[in-house]
Amino acid sequence: MMVDGLENSVYEVNTVADAPGPDNPHANAFHAEATLLRSEAQAQRIIDPLAGRFWKIANPQVRNRLGEPVAYKLMPGENVLPFAGPEASITRRAGFMTRHLWVTRHDPRERYAAGEYPNQHPGGAGLPSYVADDAPLENTDLVVWYTFGSHHVVRPEDWPVMPVTTIGFMLKPVGFFDRNPGLDVPPPTPHGECCHPA
């Protein structure tokens, strides 16, 4: 990630319901709690849709017009962890799939989530070995690794041709721009006239 420069930090953001009381008389208030992921050991995370969890990659050195650090947020989509046990060959060789989010300090030698030769090593390579030194992650050159897994329970409709299944995530600006960048879109032409001159 390079959010307006190399000195980035990652925050995990969860939504928390406020307790009812004088400041919340209708019992419908909530707030977002951001937790800085300070090291590689802390930055091995799992999604939590019940907390509306997302991760924010921010540059504390650059502020928007509201005085907040410029940032992008990683919003998880449909996702699941593997159902293979920790002793399974696939889990040992692809240890990255045991977490949805990993954040590492940039190292040009750390290129692949499963390591250099996943079909030849016995396990532990890739992200599990990259984070073993528990490098600090504040205001530094970061790599954000997001793992998404599809869970497919076979249906009669999948035979003989399986329909398309989609999966993914979104990166959205959150305070990166000073205002909505779509505000400078030209207004529509009157009476549905073509916007291109003849």
C-alpha atoms as one frame of an Amber mdcrd trajectory, in Angstrom:
protein
   0.000   0.000   0.000   1.048   3.540  -0.690  -1.631   5.844   0.705  -0.207
   9.234  -0.279   3.307   7.994   0.475   5.127   5.077   2.073   4.613   5.876
   5.762   1.373   4.007   6.391  -0.316   2.424   9.410  -3.247  -0.009   9.610
  -6.216   0.227  11.974  -8.881  -2.368  12.633 -12.259  -0.644  12.915 -15.216
  -2.254  14.691 -18.683  -0.805  15.268 -19.816  -0.810  18.902 -23.352  -0.195
  20.168 -23.560   2.518  22.849 -25.224   1.676  26.148 -28.647   3.237  26.683
 -28.656   6.248  28.975 -28.899  10.048  28.985 -26.527  10.333  26.008 -28.414
   7.584  24.138 -32.083   7.956  25.147 -33.423   5.994  22.139 -30.865   3.147
  22.507 -29.918   3.407  18.843 -26.493   5.091  18.995 -23.248   3.445  18.005
 -19.666   4.445  17.319 -16.623   3.113  15.476 -13.595   2.018  17.480 -10.260
   2.011  15.647  -7.363  -0.060  16.993  -3.863   0.473  15.626  -2.216  -2.780
  14.536   1.272  -2.017  15.842   3.153  -5.161  14.828   2.998  -8.134  12.494
   1.799 -10.388  15.327  -1.166  -8.064  15.998  -1.924  -7.716  12.291  -3.124
 -11.275  11.675  -6.866 -10.748  11.685 -10.178 -12.438  10.904 -13.325 -10.791
   9.574 -16.234 -10.076  11.912 -19.418  -9.108  10.068 -21.304  -8.761  13.368
 -19.007  -5.843  14.263 -19.069  -4.361  10.749 -15.283  -4.858  10.812 -13.065
  -3.242   8.213  -9.430  -2.223   8.108  -8.211   1.291   7.444  -4.824   1.964
   5.878  -3.846   5.525   6.767  -0.976   7.931   6.287  -0.668   9.884   9.565
   1.820  12.280   7.928  -0.786  13.669   5.486  -4.034  15.226   6.716  -7.254
  15.976   4.876  -9.125  19.254   5.283 -10.891  17.880   8.383  -7.536  17.277
  10.063  -7.770  13.487   9.813  -5.121  11.235   8.236  -5.810  10.364   4.604
  -6.852   6.729   4.329  -8.404   3.900   2.374 -10.474   1.157   3.938 -10.470
  -2.503   3.019 -14.027  -3.778   3.231 -14.365  -7.573   3.290 -16.893  -9.281
   1.090 -18.306 -12.779   1.447 -15.634 -14.886   3.091 -14.977 -18.032   5.115
 -12.038 -19.734   6.797 -10.936 -23.188   5.605 -12.543 -26.242   7.126  -9.332
 -28.287   6.874  -7.675 -28.937  10.234  -4.277 -27.517  11.242  -2.615 -30.887
  10.601  -3.854 -31.071   6.989  -1.188 -30.793   4.307  -2.972 -27.885   2.635
  -3.159 -25.944   5.910   0.537 -26.496   6.624   1.592 -25.485   3.109  -0.851
 -22.607   2.726  -0.839 -21.207   6.257  -1.864 -17.798   4.907  -5.433 -19.066
   4.539  -5.899 -19.313   8.324  -6.314 -15.508   8.568  -8.228 -13.076   6.376
  -5.837 -10.172   6.842  -2.081 -10.134   7.257   0.021  -6.980   7.321   3.778
  -7.185   6.891   6.590  -4.695   6.670   7.681  -4.476   3.046  10.538  -6.821
   2.183  11.237  -7.451  -1.528  12.130 -11.075  -0.722   8.626 -11.752   0.652
   6.691 -12.139  -2.571   4.257 -15.011  -2.183   1.686 -15.695   0.525   2.490
 -19.441   0.486   6.254 -19.012   0.061   8.462 -19.671  -2.922   7.715 -23.384
  -3.468   4.409 -24.349  -1.808   4.274 -27.785  -3.445   7.752 -28.700  -2.207
   8.025 -27.350   1.338   6.594 -29.277   4.326   4.845 -26.208   5.755   5.353
 -22.934   7.572   6.703 -20.938   4.635   5.200 -17.726   3.335   3.228 -15.430
   5.609   3.654 -17.498   8.804   7.440 -17.239   8.408   7.340 -13.596   7.236
   5.708 -12.471  10.489   7.916 -14.547  12.796  10.129 -11.510  13.529   7.038
  -9.489  14.586   8.313  -6.336  12.840   6.783  -2.986  13.872   4.184  -1.631
  11.447   3.614   1.990  12.447   4.339   4.660   9.823   6.248   2.370   7.503
   6.203   0.758   4.075   3.470  -1.889   4.409   2.172  -4.857   2.483  -1.495
  -5.685   3.124  -2.429  -9.278   2.286  -6.136 -10.133   2.110  -7.262 -13.751
   1.819 -10.763 -14.552   0.708 -12.235 -18.041   0.659 -15.323 -19.317  -1.094
 -17.504 -21.903   0.596 -19.277 -24.116  -1.900 -21.796 -26.714  -0.779 -22.844
 -28.544  -3.943 -26.407 -27.981  -5.205 -28.408 -29.819  -7.883 -28.261 -26.596
  -9.936 -24.468 -26.940 -10.191 -24.704 -29.970 -12.493 -23.656 -30.358 -15.278
 -22.409 -26.757 -15.533 -21.717 -24.801 -12.371 -22.995 -21.207 -12.411 -20.618
 -18.337 -11.755 -19.780 -17.548  -8.132 -18.390 -14.138  -7.279 -16.154 -13.199
  -4.367 -14.023 -10.206  -3.557 -13.468  -7.123  -1.434 -13.488  -3.343  -1.871
 -10.927  -0.631  -1.279 -12.726   2.656  -0.607 -11.326   6.091   0.160 -12.149
   7.223   3.689 -10.987  10.787   4.111  -8.488  10.455   1.289 -10.322  13.144
  -0.678 -11.372  16.471   0.811 -14.832  16.076  -0.700 -16.812  13.779  -2.950
 -14.713  13.531  -6.158 -17.913  12.983  -8.167 -19.115  16.555  -7.500 -17.377
  17.870 -10.620 -19.320  15.620 -13.012 -20.871  17.766 -15.776 -24.617  18.311
 -15.427 -26.893  16.361 -17.756 -27.742  17.975 -21.071 -31.218  19.460 -21.423
 -33.983  17.418 -23.029 -31.799  14.320 -23.397 -29.673  15.844 -26.136 -26.519
  13.996 -26.991 -23.534  15.157 -25.024 -21.211  14.769 -28.017 -21.173  17.512
 -30.668 -21.826  16.413 -34.225
